[in-house]
Coordinates of C-alpha atoms in Angstrom, one line a residue:
X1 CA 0.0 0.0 0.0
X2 CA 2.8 2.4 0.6
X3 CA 5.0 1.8 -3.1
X4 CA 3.2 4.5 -4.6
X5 CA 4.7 6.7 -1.5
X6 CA 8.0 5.4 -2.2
X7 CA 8.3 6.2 -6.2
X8 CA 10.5 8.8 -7.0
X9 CA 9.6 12.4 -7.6
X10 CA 10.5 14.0 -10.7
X11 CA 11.7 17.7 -9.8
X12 CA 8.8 19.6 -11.0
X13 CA 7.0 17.0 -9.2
X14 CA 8.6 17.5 -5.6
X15 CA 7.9 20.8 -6.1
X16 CA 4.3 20.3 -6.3
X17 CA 4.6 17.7 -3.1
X18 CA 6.8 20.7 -1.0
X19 CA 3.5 23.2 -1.7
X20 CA 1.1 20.6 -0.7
X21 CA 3.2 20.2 2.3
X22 CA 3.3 23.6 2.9
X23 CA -0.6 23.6 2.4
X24 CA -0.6 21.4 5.5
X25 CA 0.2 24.4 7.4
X26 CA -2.4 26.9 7.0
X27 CA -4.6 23.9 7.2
X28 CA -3.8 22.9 10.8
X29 CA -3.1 26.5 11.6
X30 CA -6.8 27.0 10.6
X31 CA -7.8 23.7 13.0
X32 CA -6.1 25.0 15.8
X33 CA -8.1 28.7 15.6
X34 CA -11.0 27.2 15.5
X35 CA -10.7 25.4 18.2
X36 CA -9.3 27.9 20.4
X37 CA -12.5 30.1 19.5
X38 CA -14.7 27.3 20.5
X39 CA -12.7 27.1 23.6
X40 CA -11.2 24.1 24.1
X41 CA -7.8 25.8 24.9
X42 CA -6.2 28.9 25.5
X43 CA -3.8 30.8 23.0
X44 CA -4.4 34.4 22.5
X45 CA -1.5 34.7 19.5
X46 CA -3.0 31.9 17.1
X47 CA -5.5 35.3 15.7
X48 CA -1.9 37.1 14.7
X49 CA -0.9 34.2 12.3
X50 CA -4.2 32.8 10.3
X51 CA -7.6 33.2 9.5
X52 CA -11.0 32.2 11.2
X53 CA -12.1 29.2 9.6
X54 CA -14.9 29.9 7.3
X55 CA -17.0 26.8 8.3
X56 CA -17.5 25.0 11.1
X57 CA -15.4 22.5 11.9
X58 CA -16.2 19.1 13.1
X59 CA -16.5 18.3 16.8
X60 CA -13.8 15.3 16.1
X61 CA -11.6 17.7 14.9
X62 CA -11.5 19.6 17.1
X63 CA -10.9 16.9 20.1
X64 CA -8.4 15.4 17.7
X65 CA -5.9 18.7 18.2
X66 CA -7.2 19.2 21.6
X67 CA -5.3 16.0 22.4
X68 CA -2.5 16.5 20.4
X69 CA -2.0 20.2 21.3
X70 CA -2.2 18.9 25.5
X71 CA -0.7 15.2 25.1
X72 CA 2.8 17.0 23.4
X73 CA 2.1 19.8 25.7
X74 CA 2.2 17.6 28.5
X75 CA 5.8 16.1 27.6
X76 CA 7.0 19.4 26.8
X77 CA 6.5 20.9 30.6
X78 CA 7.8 17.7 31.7
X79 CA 11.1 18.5 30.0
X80 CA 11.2 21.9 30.9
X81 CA 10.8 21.0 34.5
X82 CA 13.0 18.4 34.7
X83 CA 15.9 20.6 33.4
X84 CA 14.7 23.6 35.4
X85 CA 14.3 25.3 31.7
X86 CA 18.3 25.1 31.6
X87 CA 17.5 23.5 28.4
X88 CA 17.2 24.2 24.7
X89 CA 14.0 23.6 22.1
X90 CA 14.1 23.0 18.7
X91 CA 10.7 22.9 16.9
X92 CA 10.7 20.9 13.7
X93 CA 8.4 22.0 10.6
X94 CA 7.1 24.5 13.6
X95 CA 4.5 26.1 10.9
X96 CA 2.7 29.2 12.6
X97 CA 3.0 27.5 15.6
X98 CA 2.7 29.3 19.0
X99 CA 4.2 28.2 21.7
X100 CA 7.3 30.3 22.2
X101 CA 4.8 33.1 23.2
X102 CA 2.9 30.8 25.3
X103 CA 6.1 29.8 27.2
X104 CA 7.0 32.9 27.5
X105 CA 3.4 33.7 29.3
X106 CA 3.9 30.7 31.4
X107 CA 7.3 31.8 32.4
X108 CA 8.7 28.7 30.8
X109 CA 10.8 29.7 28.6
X110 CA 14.0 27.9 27.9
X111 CA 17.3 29.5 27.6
X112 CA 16.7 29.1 23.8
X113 CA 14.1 28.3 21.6
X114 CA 14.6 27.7 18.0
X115 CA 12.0 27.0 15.1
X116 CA 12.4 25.6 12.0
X117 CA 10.5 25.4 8.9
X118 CA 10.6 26.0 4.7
X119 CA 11.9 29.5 3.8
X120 CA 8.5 30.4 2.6
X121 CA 7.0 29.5 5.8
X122 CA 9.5 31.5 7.6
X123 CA 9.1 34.2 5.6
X124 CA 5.2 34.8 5.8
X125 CA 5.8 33.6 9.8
X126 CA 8.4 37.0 10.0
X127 CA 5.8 38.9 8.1
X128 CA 3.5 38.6 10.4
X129 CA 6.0 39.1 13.5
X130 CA 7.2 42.2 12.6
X131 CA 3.6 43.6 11.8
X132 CA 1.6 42.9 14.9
X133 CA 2.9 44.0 18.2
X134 CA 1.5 41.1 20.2
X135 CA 3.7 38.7 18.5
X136 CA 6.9 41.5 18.0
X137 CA 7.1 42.8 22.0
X138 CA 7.4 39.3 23.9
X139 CA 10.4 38.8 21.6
X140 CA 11.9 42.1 22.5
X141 CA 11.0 41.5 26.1
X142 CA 13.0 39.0 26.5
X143 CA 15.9 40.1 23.8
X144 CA 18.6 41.5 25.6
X145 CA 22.2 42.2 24.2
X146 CA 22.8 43.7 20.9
X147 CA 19.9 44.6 18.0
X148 CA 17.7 41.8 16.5
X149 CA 19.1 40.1 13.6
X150 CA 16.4 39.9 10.9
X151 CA 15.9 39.2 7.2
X152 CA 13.5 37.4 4.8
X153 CA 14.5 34.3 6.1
X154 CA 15.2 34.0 9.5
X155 CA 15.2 35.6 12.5
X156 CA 17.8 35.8 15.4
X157 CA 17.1 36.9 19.2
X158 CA 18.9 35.8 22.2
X159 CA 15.6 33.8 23.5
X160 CA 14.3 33.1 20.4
X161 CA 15.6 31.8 16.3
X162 CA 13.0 31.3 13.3
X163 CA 15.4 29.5 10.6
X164 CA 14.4 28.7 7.3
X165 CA 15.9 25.4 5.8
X166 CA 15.1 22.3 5.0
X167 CA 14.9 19.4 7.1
X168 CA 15.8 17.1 4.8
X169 CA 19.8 18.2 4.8
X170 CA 20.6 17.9 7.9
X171 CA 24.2 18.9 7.6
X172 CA 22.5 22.7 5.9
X173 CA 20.3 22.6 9.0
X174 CA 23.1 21.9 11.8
X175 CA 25.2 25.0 9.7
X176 CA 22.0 27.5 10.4
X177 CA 21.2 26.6 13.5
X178 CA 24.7 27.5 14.7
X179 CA 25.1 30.7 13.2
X180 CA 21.8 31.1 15.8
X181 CA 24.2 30.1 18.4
X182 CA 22.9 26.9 18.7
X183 CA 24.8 24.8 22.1
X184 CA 25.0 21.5 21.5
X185 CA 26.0 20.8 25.1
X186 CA 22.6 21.9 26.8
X187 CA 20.1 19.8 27.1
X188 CA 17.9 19.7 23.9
X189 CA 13.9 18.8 23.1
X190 CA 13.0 18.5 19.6
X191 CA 9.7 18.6 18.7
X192 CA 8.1 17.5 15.4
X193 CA 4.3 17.5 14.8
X194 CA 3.4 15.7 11.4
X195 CA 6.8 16.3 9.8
X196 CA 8.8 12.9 9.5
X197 CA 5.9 11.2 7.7
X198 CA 6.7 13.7 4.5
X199 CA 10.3 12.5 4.2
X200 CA 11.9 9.2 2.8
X201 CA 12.5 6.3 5.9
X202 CA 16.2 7.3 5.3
X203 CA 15.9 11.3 5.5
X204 CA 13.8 10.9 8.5
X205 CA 16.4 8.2 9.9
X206 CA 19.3 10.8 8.7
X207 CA 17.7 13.5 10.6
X208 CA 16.9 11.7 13.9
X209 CA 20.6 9.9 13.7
X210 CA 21.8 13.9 13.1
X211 CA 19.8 14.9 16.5
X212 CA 20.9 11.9 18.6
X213 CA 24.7 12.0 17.8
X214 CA 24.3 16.1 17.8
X215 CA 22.9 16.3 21.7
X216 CA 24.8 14.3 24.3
X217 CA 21.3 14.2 26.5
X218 CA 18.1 15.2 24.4
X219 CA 14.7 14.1 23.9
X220 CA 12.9 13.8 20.8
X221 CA 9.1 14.0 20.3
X222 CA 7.1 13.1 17.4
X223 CA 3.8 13.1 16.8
X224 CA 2.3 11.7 13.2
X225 CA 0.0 9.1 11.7
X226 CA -0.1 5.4 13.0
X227 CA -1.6 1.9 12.0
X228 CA -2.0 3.2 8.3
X229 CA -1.6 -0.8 7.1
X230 CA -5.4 -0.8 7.5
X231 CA -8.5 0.0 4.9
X232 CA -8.9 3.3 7.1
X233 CA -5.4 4.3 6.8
X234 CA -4.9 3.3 3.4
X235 CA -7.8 5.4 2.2
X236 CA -6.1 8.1 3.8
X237 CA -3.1 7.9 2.0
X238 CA -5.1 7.8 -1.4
X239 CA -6.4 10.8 -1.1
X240 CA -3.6 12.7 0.3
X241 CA -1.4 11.5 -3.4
X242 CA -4.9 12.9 -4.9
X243 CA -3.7 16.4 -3.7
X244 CA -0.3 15.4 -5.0
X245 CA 0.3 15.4 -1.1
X246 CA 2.9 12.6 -0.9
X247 CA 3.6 10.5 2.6
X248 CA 7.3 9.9 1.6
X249 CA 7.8 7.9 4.9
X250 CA 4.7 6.4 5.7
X251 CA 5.5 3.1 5.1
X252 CA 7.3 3.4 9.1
X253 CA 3.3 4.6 10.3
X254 CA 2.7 0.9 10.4
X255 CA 2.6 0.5 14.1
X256 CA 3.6 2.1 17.4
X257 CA 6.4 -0.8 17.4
X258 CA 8.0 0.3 14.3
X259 CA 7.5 4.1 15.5
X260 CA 9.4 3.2 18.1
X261 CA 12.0 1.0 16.2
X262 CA 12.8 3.8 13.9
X263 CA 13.6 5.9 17.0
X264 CA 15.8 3.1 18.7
X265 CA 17.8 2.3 15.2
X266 CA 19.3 6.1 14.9
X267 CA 21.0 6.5 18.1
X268 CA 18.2 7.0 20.8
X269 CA 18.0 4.7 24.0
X270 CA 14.6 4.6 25.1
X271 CA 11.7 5.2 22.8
X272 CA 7.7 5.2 23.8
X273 CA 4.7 5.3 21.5
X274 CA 1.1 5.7 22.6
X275 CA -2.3 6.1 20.3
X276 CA -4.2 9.5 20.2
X277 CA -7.0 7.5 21.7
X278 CA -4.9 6.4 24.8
X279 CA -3.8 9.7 25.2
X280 CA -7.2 11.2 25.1
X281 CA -8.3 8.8 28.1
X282 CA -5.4 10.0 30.3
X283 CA -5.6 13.8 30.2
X284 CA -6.6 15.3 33.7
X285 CA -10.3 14.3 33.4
X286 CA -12.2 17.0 34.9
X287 CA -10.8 19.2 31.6
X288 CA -12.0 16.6 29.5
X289 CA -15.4 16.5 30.7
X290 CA -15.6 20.3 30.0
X291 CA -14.5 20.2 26.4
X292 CA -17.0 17.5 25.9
X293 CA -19.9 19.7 26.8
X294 CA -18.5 22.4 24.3
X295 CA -20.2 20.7 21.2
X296 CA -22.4 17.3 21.1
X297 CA -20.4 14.3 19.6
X298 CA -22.6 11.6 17.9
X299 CA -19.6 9.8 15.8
X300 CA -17.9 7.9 18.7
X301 CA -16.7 5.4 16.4
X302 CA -15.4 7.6 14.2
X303 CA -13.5 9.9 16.8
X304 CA -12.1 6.5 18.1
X305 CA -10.8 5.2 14.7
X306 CA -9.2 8.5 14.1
X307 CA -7.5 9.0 17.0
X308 CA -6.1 5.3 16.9
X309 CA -5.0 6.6 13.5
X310 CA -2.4 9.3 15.5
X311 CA 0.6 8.5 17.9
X312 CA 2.7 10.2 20.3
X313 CA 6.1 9.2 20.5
X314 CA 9.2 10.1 22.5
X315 CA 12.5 9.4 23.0
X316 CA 15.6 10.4 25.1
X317 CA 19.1 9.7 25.5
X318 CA 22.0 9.5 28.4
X319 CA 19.3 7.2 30.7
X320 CA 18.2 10.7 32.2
X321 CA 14.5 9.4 32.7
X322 CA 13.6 12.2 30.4
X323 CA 9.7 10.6 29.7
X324 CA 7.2 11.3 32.5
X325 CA 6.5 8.3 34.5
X326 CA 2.6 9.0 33.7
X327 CA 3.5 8.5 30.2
X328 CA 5.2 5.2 31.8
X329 CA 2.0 4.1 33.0
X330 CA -0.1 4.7 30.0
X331 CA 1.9 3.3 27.9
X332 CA 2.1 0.0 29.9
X333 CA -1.9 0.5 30.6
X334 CA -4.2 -1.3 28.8
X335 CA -6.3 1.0 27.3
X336 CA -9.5 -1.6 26.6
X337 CA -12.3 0.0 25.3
X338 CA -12.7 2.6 28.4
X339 CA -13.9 6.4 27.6
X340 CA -12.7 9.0 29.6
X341 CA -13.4 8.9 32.8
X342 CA -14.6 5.5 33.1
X343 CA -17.5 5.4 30.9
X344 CA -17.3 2.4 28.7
X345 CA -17.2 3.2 25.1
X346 CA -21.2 1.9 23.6
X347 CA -20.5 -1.5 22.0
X348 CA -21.5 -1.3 18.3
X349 CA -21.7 -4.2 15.5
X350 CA -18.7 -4.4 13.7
X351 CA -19.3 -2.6 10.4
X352 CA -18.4 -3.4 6.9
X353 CA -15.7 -2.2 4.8
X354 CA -18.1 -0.6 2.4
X355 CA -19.5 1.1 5.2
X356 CA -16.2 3.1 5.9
X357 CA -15.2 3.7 3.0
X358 CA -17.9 6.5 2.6
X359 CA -16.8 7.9 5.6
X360 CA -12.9 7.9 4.9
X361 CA -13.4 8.6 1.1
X362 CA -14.1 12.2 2.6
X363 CA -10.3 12.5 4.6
X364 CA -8.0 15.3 2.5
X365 CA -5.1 17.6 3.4
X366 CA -4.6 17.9 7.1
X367 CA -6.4 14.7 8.0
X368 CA -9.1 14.9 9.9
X369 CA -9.8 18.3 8.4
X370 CA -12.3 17.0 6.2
X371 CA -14.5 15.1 8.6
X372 CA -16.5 17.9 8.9
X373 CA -17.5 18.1 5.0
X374 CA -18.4 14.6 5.5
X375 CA -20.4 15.2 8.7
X376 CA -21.9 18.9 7.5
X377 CA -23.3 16.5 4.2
X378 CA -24.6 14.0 6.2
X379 CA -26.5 16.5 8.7
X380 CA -27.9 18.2 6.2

């Protein structure tokens, strides 16, 4: 199912696969804003960088990236406590992402924090930096030494880096980052939220081998698509090639154990995968139960094949216990068919393939992004 992921691109043709990539960004970006004005989460800087959606989006959508924006959260905090923020970030394919300013609220901050993303993502992400003063001043607040470096392509503070380059050559990456004074000898969280799955098995494997051998005690997290082997997941991949979206490295999404094999084959020492699902089922449950009062879910089914479609994984290295012992637990839990907070999940006849595939026939760019159309013509 995945050789049509692994053909090679003619030029003109990864060309056409970066922009849909690309695309991916304003489309989560767009998620994510949503949500927030729904409120299922706080961030008062996702307005600065992207649109209100124009339609509603689905209730499963938005759960979906309420667990993924609080399960990486989670591990996140975890890090930054455990190294007393003495500590560096480096977010992967970091999009319009918003969690420096959020950090920065939360007086988390660590002594750097670096993203990372295509030049033309970095440029629209300055763009919009420079023009709005809630985005421009927490920068500047926590600048100090000499004047802000700043072109079309990156941006240099002492707290904070936006680099463009591309993730695929990692030896061009290491080069920019240390011209941003990257310190390879602090400790060092990398984060990357649906990026490996659009590289080759052996860019992705270059880049995590480039992180672990780079960081003498780091931690890596990843978050991307899971258990795509199955009619659900290989719909999925259809019609993201439709959009001339390609999942180069989808072909290691087979399974939390080869998640987690990938990790522990390029230089990391302890590596943990969970499902969306599980993840869902362990956030602090009285948060939960308010989110699920914001809008009425009637596709539980559907919400739990998606979400068992999504993984969180994590590594670290130098034995530092890096990974929260709650994510021990849960990932040595079993999960069962148990909703949040207890409540047993309703016990449904299995349905047919045929069934499904009018549901997944609907999933596009971003995902789960398209639920909603699917939802919107079947409410209608």
């Amino acid at each position: 199912m995945a050789a049509a992921a692994r053909e090679p691109l003619s030029a003109s043709g990864l060309d056409e696969a970066d922009e849909a990539v690309r695309g991916t960004c304003e489309d989560a970006s767009v998620c994510k804003r949503f949500a927030v004005s729904v409120g299922y989460w706080k961030d008062p800087y996702i307005q600065y960088f992207v649109r209100q959606a124009k339609e509603r989006k689905a209730p499963e959508i938005n759960r979906g990236y309420y667990a993924r924006v609080h399960g990486v959260s989670y591990l996140i905090q975890a890090f930054l406590k455990k190294t007393e923020c003495n500590c560096q970030i480096v977010n992967l394919g970091a999009g319009m992402d918003t969690l420096f300013w959020r950090l920065k609220d939360e007086n988390l901050l660590p002594r750097k924090y670096f993203e990372v993303d295509f030049p033309m993502i970095v440029a629209r992400k300055i763009h919009n930096i420079k023009s709005k003063p809630p985005l421009s001043k927490p920068i500047m607040e926590s600048h100090s030494g000499d004047s802000l470096l700043i072109d079309s392509h990156s941006l240099d503070s002492s707290r904070y880096s936006l680099v463009g380059a591309d993730l695929r050559f990692s030896s061009d990456l290491e080069e920019k980052l240390k011209k941003h004074n990257l310190d390879t000898h602090l400790p060092t969280l990398l984060i990357a939220e649906c990026v490996l799955v659009y590289m080759t098995p052996q860019q992705s494997a270059n880049l995590l081998k480039w992180a672990a051998s780079t960081f003498p005690v780091a931690m890596f997290i990843n978050y991307e698509q899971v258990n795509m082997t199955d009619r659900f997941g290989q719909i999925m991949i259809e019609n993201l090639q439709r959009r001339q979206c390609n999942l180069a490295g989808v072909e290691v999404c087979r399974s939390l154990d080869s998640q987690k094999e990938r990790l522990l084959l390029n230089g990391w020492e302890t590596a943990h995968a969970i499902d969306m699902m599980k993840v869902y089922s362990f956030l602090p449950q009285a948060d939960v139960k308010r989110i699920e009062g914001l809008e009425f879910l009637d596709e539980k089914e559907l919400f739990e094949q998606l979400m068992q479609h999504y993984c969180i994984c994590w590594a670290s290295k130098d034995s530092s216990n890096l990974a929260p012992f709650l994510f021990k637990q849960v990932s040595q839990t079993s999960h069962s068919d148990v909703f949040p907070g207890g409540k047993p999940w309703a016990q449904k006849p299995q349905r047919q393939p045929s069934a499904w595939d009018e549901i997944t026939e609907m999933t596009g760019l971003c995902m789960c992004q398209l639920w909603s159309v699917h939802l919107c013509q079947r409410r209608r």
